[in-house]
Amino acid sequence: MNLLHWARQFKHGLVSLYLNDFVARLLSHALRRVAYSRAGLVMGSGSSIHRGVRFDGTGNFVMGNNSVINRGCRLDNRAMVTIGSNVSISEEVIVLTADHDPVDRDFSGRERPVQIDDYVFVGTRATILPGVNLGHGAVVAAGAVVTRSVEPFSIVAGVPARVVGQRRNDLSYSAEYKPFFR
Ligand SMILES: CC(C)(COP(=O)(O)OP(=O)(O)OC[C@H]1O[C@@H](n2cnc3c(N)ncnc32)[C@H](O)[C@@H]1OP(=O)(O)O)[C@@H](O)C(=O)NCCC(=O)NCCS
């Protein structure tokens, strides 16, 4: 391992230690918000990131207003993760933006952004793969693996996720959710 590679790995480890083992454990929503903001993670007003959420690094993350990311999610922000307003992401959801080209001889890495539009609801333990856009008001069922973009107001479920229903198109609510110590 050359020195530059070692230094990069060390820096990555330190950032992860700070964000995922220190900030993610702070008991206060306000303190976490300040720490995440200083790390270049943009959070709109009324939005919250609950405890135990893991990021891959600093930056590459924007979240609108009154949205919530529940406990234990993994947000892979190696490429951009954009989350709209009034989005509800349930516990232990995984959002991925990077992988390797499986048929490339060199196993080259690739990165594709994920966009989650306003009023999306993602159920517990769903996985969103790189390059996916969840359209306005879409719903992802618990445990689904979303491999392709989802049309606005569609409800998808299963592995791979397929459309199982439709949501009404006049949604109007706040997804703000900030219980103490959560
Ligand atoms: C996606 C969801 C919201 C759909 O709710 P709904 O419209 O009332 O769902 P229904 O029970 O009518 O199911 C519609 C169809 O999708 C299927 N389905 C629902 N959830 C599914 C899931 N998680 N995985 C696979 N299929 C699912 C149902 O079997 C049904 O199929 P069928 O018509 O062939 O019987 C709900 O199933 C879900 O996953 N909620 C998330 C729960 C959660 O994470 N809660 C924590 C945060 S509050």
mmCIF file of C-alpha atoms and ligand atoms in Angstrom:
data_model
loop_
_atom_site.group_PDB
_atom_site.id
_atom_site.type_symbol
_atom_site.label_atom_id
_atom_site.label_comp_id
_atom_site.label_asym_id
_atom_site.label_seq_id
_atom_site.Cartn_x
_atom_site.Cartn_y
_atom_site.Cartn_z
ATOM 1 C CA MET A 1 0.000 0.000 0.000
ATOM 2 C CA ASN A 2 1.562 3.340 -1.012
ATOM 3 C CA LEU A 3 1.521 6.365 1.261
ATOM 4 C CA LEU A 4 -1.165 8.252 -0.673
ATOM 5 C CA HIS A 5 -3.491 5.249 -0.606
ATOM 6 C CA TRP A 6 -2.843 4.792 3.106
ATOM 7 C CA ALA A 7 -3.553 8.497 3.797
ATOM 8 C CA ARG A 8 -6.844 8.294 1.876
ATOM 9 C CA GLN A 9 -7.943 5.202 3.781
ATOM 10 C CA PHE A 10 -7.005 6.833 7.074
ATOM 11 C CA LYS A 11 -8.991 9.995 6.256
ATOM 12 C CA HIS A 12 -11.999 7.937 5.163
ATOM 13 C CA GLY A 13 -11.826 5.973 8.420
ATOM 14 C CA LEU A 14 -11.672 9.139 10.503
ATOM 15 C CA VAL A 15 -14.654 10.726 8.716
ATOM 16 C CA SER A 16 -16.651 7.541 9.202
ATOM 17 C CA LEU A 17 -15.689 7.368 12.884
ATOM 18 C CA TYR A 18 -16.836 10.967 13.375
ATOM 19 C CA LEU A 19 -20.116 10.819 11.415
ATOM 20 C CA ASN A 20 -21.234 7.275 12.180
ATOM 21 C CA ASP A 21 -19.832 6.585 15.637
ATOM 22 C CA PHE A 22 -19.982 10.053 17.192
ATOM 23 C CA VAL A 23 -22.524 12.350 15.486
ATOM 24 C CA ALA A 24 -25.005 9.521 14.826
ATOM 25 C CA ARG A 25 -25.102 8.772 18.558
ATOM 26 C CA LEU A 26 -25.777 12.315 19.791
ATOM 27 C CA LEU A 27 -29.081 12.349 21.682
ATOM 28 C CA SER A 28 -30.283 15.721 20.392
ATOM 29 C CA HIS A 29 -31.777 16.381 16.947
ATOM 30 C CA ALA A 30 -30.456 19.965 17.102
ATOM 31 C CA LEU A 31 -26.879 18.907 17.857
ATOM 32 C CA ARG A 32 -26.883 16.313 15.088
ATOM 33 C CA ARG A 33 -28.253 18.900 12.657
ATOM 34 C CA VAL A 34 -25.395 21.300 13.465
ATOM 35 C CA ALA A 35 -22.765 18.561 13.124
ATOM 36 C CA TYR A 36 -24.212 17.217 9.860
ATOM 37 C CA SER A 37 -24.472 20.733 8.419
ATOM 38 C CA ARG A 38 -20.816 21.390 9.224
ATOM 39 C CA ALA A 39 -19.987 18.158 7.395
ATOM 40 C CA GLY A 40 -21.708 19.508 4.277
ATOM 41 C CA LEU A 41 -24.914 17.490 4.603
ATOM 42 C CA VAL A 42 -27.769 19.866 3.796
ATOM 43 C CA MET A 43 -30.981 19.550 5.843
ATOM 44 C CA GLY A 44 -34.059 21.737 5.267
ATOM 45 C CA SER A 45 -36.163 23.134 8.098
ATOM 46 C CA GLY A 46 -38.234 20.666 10.106
ATOM 47 C CA SER A 47 -36.257 17.703 8.765
ATOM 48 C CA SER A 48 -34.545 15.170 10.991
ATOM 49 C CA ILE A 49 -32.036 12.371 10.747
ATOM 50 C CA HIS A 50 -32.624 9.956 13.603
ATOM 51 C CA ARG A 51 -29.899 8.160 15.533
ATOM 52 C CA GLY A 52 -27.743 5.439 14.100
ATOM 53 C CA VAL A 53 -27.913 6.583 10.467
ATOM 54 C CA ARG A 54 -24.698 5.851 8.546
ATOM 55 C CA PHE A 55 -23.195 7.955 5.751
ATOM 56 C CA ASP A 56 -20.267 7.126 3.491
ATOM 57 C CA GLY A 57 -18.701 10.540 3.799
ATOM 58 C CA THR A 58 -19.251 14.279 3.836
ATOM 59 C CA GLY A 59 -21.233 16.292 1.251
ATOM 60 C CA ASN A 60 -23.315 14.842 -1.598
ATOM 61 C CA PHE A 61 -26.504 14.963 0.460
ATOM 62 C CA VAL A 62 -29.428 17.368 0.281
ATOM 63 C CA MET A 63 -32.729 16.945 2.106
ATOM 64 C CA GLY A 64 -35.750 19.274 1.788
ATOM 65 C CA ASN A 65 -38.154 20.430 4.495
ATOM 66 C CA ASN A 66 -40.154 18.350 7.014
ATOM 67 C CA SER A 67 -38.650 15.051 5.919
ATOM 68 C CA VAL A 68 -37.510 12.245 8.192
ATOM 69 C CA ILE A 69 -34.895 9.537 8.013
ATOM 70 C CA ASN A 70 -35.563 6.997 10.739
ATOM 71 C CA ARG A 71 -33.061 5.035 12.815
ATOM 72 C CA GLY A 72 -30.437 2.750 11.401
ATOM 73 C CA CYS A 73 -30.607 3.721 7.722
ATOM 74 C CA ARG A 74 -27.531 3.534 5.499
ATOM 75 C CA LEU A 75 -27.168 6.441 3.088
ATOM 76 C CA ASP A 76 -24.379 5.887 0.592
ATOM 77 C CA ASN A 77 -23.486 9.427 -0.422
ATOM 78 C CA ARG A 78 -20.462 8.582 -2.580
ATOM 79 C CA ALA A 79 -22.637 10.002 -5.374
ATOM 80 C CA MET A 80 -25.350 12.578 -4.782
ATOM 81 C CA VAL A 81 -28.385 11.637 -2.683
ATOM 82 C CA THR A 82 -31.224 14.144 -3.086
ATOM 83 C CA ILE A 83 -34.269 13.873 -0.846
ATOM 84 C CA GLY A 84 -37.252 16.179 -1.271
ATOM 85 C CA SER A 85 -39.715 17.606 1.236
ATOM 86 C CA ASN A 86 -42.222 15.601 3.325
ATOM 87 C CA VAL A 87 -40.348 12.406 2.577
ATOM 88 C CA SER A 88 -40.613 9.594 5.114
ATOM 89 C CA ILE A 89 -37.831 7.014 5.145
ATOM 90 C CA SER A 90 -38.487 4.189 7.600
ATOM 91 C CA GLU A 91 -35.970 2.364 9.773
ATOM 92 C CA GLU A 92 -33.023 0.462 8.299
ATOM 93 C CA VAL A 93 -33.581 1.530 4.711
ATOM 94 C CA ILE A 94 -30.483 1.293 2.509
ATOM 95 C CA VAL A 95 -29.844 3.834 -0.259
ATOM 96 C CA LEU A 96 -26.905 2.923 -2.498
ATOM 97 C CA THR A 97 -25.166 5.094 -5.093
ATOM 98 C CA ALA A 98 -22.068 3.068 -5.951
ATOM 99 C CA ASP A 99 -21.068 -0.416 -7.051
ATOM 100 C CA HIS A 100 -18.719 -2.233 -9.426
ATOM 101 C CA ASP A 101 -19.334 -3.144 -13.038
ATOM 102 C CA PRO A 102 -19.811 -6.915 -12.652
ATOM 103 C CA VAL A 103 -18.856 -7.744 -16.244
ATOM 104 C CA ASP A 104 -15.820 -5.494 -16.449
ATOM 105 C CA ARG A 105 -12.472 -7.315 -16.358
ATOM 106 C CA ASP A 106 -11.049 -4.594 -14.068
ATOM 107 C CA PHE A 107 -14.084 -4.646 -11.717
ATOM 108 C CA SER A 108 -14.242 -0.868 -12.201
ATOM 109 C CA GLY A 109 -16.209 1.215 -9.746
ATOM 110 C CA ARG A 110 -19.197 3.263 -10.880
ATOM 111 C CA GLU A 111 -21.392 5.832 -9.180
ATOM 112 C CA ARG A 112 -24.930 6.944 -9.964
ATOM 113 C CA PRO A 113 -27.000 9.486 -7.981
ATOM 114 C CA VAL A 114 -30.292 8.675 -6.282
ATOM 115 C CA GLN A 115 -33.195 11.113 -6.175
ATOM 116 C CA ILE A 116 -36.185 10.748 -3.868
ATOM 117 C CA ASP A 117 -38.902 13.290 -4.645
ATOM 118 C CA ASP A 118 -41.428 15.024 -2.373
ATOM 119 C CA TYR A 119 -43.982 12.926 -0.416
ATOM 120 C CA VAL A 120 -42.224 9.608 -1.025
ATOM 121 C CA PHE A 121 -42.694 6.950 1.681
ATOM 122 C CA VAL A 122 -40.082 4.182 1.887
ATOM 123 C CA GLY A 123 -40.980 1.185 4.091
ATOM 124 C CA THR A 124 -38.677 -0.505 6.584
ATOM 125 C CA ARG A 125 -35.642 -2.356 5.248
ATOM 126 C CA ALA A 126 -36.218 -1.454 1.615
ATOM 127 C CA THR A 127 -33.100 -1.102 -0.550
ATOM 128 C CA ILE A 128 -32.798 1.570 -3.255
ATOM 129 C CA LEU A 129 -30.124 0.804 -5.852
ATOM 130 C CA PRO A 130 -27.803 3.303 -7.638
ATOM 131 C CA GLY A 131 -29.366 5.539 -10.294
ATOM 132 C CA VAL A 132 -32.957 5.181 -9.083
ATOM 133 C CA ASN A 133 -35.429 8.079 -8.974
ATOM 134 C CA LEU A 134 -38.464 7.660 -6.746
ATOM 135 C CA GLY A 135 -41.045 10.001 -8.273
ATOM 136 C CA HIS A 136 -43.275 12.431 -6.377
ATOM 137 C CA GLY A 137 -45.521 10.603 -3.901
ATOM 138 C CA ALA A 138 -44.201 7.111 -4.678
ATOM 139 C CA VAL A 139 -44.370 4.374 -2.021
ATOM 140 C CA VAL A 140 -41.836 1.570 -1.590
ATOM 141 C CA ALA A 141 -43.102 -1.397 0.436
ATOM 142 C CA ALA A 142 -41.167 -2.817 3.371
ATOM 143 C CA GLY A 143 -38.342 -5.084 2.248
ATOM 144 C CA ALA A 144 -38.531 -4.155 -1.443
ATOM 145 C CA VAL A 145 -35.404 -3.918 -3.594
ATOM 146 C CA VAL A 146 -35.856 -1.062 -6.066
ATOM 147 C CA THR A 147 -33.747 -1.615 -9.178
ATOM 148 C CA ARG A 148 -35.484 0.796 -11.596
ATOM 149 C CA SER A 149 -36.955 4.283 -11.219
ATOM 150 C CA VAL A 150 -40.512 4.502 -9.901
ATOM 151 C CA GLU A 151 -43.188 6.691 -11.501
ATOM 152 C CA PRO A 152 -44.881 9.389 -9.404
ATOM 153 C CA PHE A 153 -47.667 8.076 -7.104
ATOM 154 C CA SER A 154 -46.857 4.405 -7.826
ATOM 155 C CA ILE A 155 -46.718 1.873 -4.976
ATOM 156 C CA VAL A 156 -44.039 -0.767 -5.531
ATOM 157 C CA ALA A 157 -43.231 -3.949 -3.612
ATOM 158 C CA GLY A 158 -41.098 -7.070 -3.825
ATOM 159 C CA VAL A 159 -37.708 -8.128 -5.160
ATOM 160 C CA PRO A 160 -37.229 -6.677 -7.709
ATOM 161 C CA ALA A 161 -39.866 -4.048 -6.911
ATOM 162 C CA ARG A 162 -42.948 -4.086 -9.147
ATOM 163 C CA VAL A 163 -46.004 -1.822 -9.163
ATOM 164 C CA VAL A 164 -48.729 -3.130 -6.837
ATOM 165 C CA GLY A 165 -50.876 -0.021 -6.542
ATOM 166 C CA GLN A 166 -51.387 3.687 -7.028
ATOM 167 C CA ARG A 167 -51.552 6.541 -4.565
ATOM 168 C CA ARG A 168 -53.823 9.590 -4.832
ATOM 169 C CA ASN A 169 -52.212 12.581 -6.527
ATOM 170 C CA ASP A 170 -53.340 15.387 -4.214
ATOM 171 C CA LEU A 171 -51.081 14.599 -1.237
ATOM 172 C CA SER A 172 -50.835 17.321 1.376
ATOM 173 C CA TYR A 173 -49.211 16.620 4.753
ATOM 174 C CA SER A 174 -46.083 17.236 6.774
ATOM 175 C CA ALA A 175 -43.764 14.271 7.392
ATOM 176 C CA GLU A 176 -41.949 16.064 10.225
ATOM 177 C CA TYR A 177 -41.217 13.541 12.994
ATOM 178 C CA LYS A 178 -38.824 14.292 15.803
ATOM 179 C CA PRO A 179 -39.509 12.329 19.005
ATOM 180 C CA PHE A 180 -37.101 13.106 21.828
ATOM 181 C CA PHE A 181 -33.889 11.052 21.973
ATOM 182 C CA ARG A 182 -34.715 9.191 18.800
HETATM 183 C C1 LIG B 1 -46.547 -0.711 0.710
HETATM 184 C C2 LIG B 1 -47.665 -0.648 1.731
HETATM 185 C C3 LIG B 1 -47.759 0.782 2.297
HETATM 186 C C4 LIG B 1 -48.922 -0.990 0.953
HETATM 187 O O1 LIG B 1 -50.018 -0.851 1.799
HETATM 188 P P1 LIG B 1 -51.482 -1.274 1.252
HETATM 189 O O2 LIG B 1 -51.791 -0.518 0.013
HETATM 190 O O3 LIG B 1 -52.447 -1.184 2.378
HETATM 191 O O4 LIG B 1 -51.144 -2.792 0.886
HETATM 192 P P2 LIG B 1 -52.030 -4.065 0.577
HETATM 193 O O5 LIG B 1 -52.001 -4.906 1.800
HETATM 194 O O6 LIG B 1 -53.336 -3.677 -0.012
HETATM 195 O O7 LIG B 1 -51.106 -4.766 -0.525
HETATM 196 C C5 LIG B 1 -51.201 -4.524 -1.898
HETATM 197 C C6 LIG B 1 -50.473 -5.666 -2.586
HETATM 198 O O8 LIG B 1 -49.063 -5.486 -2.367
HETATM 199 C C7 LIG B 1 -48.512 -6.619 -1.692
HETATM 200 N N1 LIG B 1 -47.572 -6.122 -0.689
HETATM 201 C C8 LIG B 1 -47.802 -5.205 0.266
HETATM 202 N N2 LIG B 1 -46.691 -4.987 0.987
HETATM 203 C C9 LIG B 1 -45.757 -5.802 0.482
HETATM 204 C C10 LIG B 1 -44.396 -6.022 0.819
HETATM 205 N N3 LIG B 1 -43.809 -5.348 1.819
HETATM 206 N N4 LIG B 1 -43.705 -6.905 0.074
HETATM 207 C C11 LIG B 1 -44.292 -7.578 -0.950
HETATM 208 N N5 LIG B 1 -45.588 -7.399 -1.311
HETATM 209 C C12 LIG B 1 -46.300 -6.528 -0.589
HETATM 210 C C13 LIG B 1 -49.700 -7.301 -1.033
HETATM 211 O O9 LIG B 1 -49.454 -8.673 -0.850
HETATM 212 C C14 LIG B 1 -50.794 -7.037 -2.027
HETATM 213 O O10 LIG B 1 -50.682 -7.923 -3.107
HETATM 214 P P3 LIG B 1 -51.987 -8.758 -3.617
HETATM 215 O O11 LIG B 1 -52.926 -7.688 -4.124
HETATM 216 O O12 LIG B 1 -51.428 -9.630 -4.698
HETATM 217 O O13 LIG B 1 -52.503 -9.474 -2.441
HETATM 218 C C15 LIG B 1 -47.420 -1.610 2.921
HETATM 219 O O14 LIG B 1 -47.612 -2.955 2.505
HETATM 220 C C16 LIG B 1 -46.009 -1.492 3.502
HETATM 221 O O15 LIG B 1 -45.038 -2.149 3.090
HETATM 222 N N6 LIG B 1 -45.882 -0.584 4.514
HETATM 223 C C17 LIG B 1 -44.606 -0.270 5.104
HETATM 224 C C18 LIG B 1 -44.587 -0.680 6.594
HETATM 225 C C19 LIG B 1 -43.464 -0.004 7.326
HETATM 226 O O16 LIG B 1 -42.332 -0.037 6.890
HETATM 227 N N7 LIG B 1 -43.789 0.632 8.447
HETATM 228 C C20 LIG B 1 -42.822 1.387 9.233
HETATM 229 C C21 LIG B 1 -42.922 2.871 9.012
HETATM 230 S S1 LIG B 1 -44.457 3.589 9.532
#
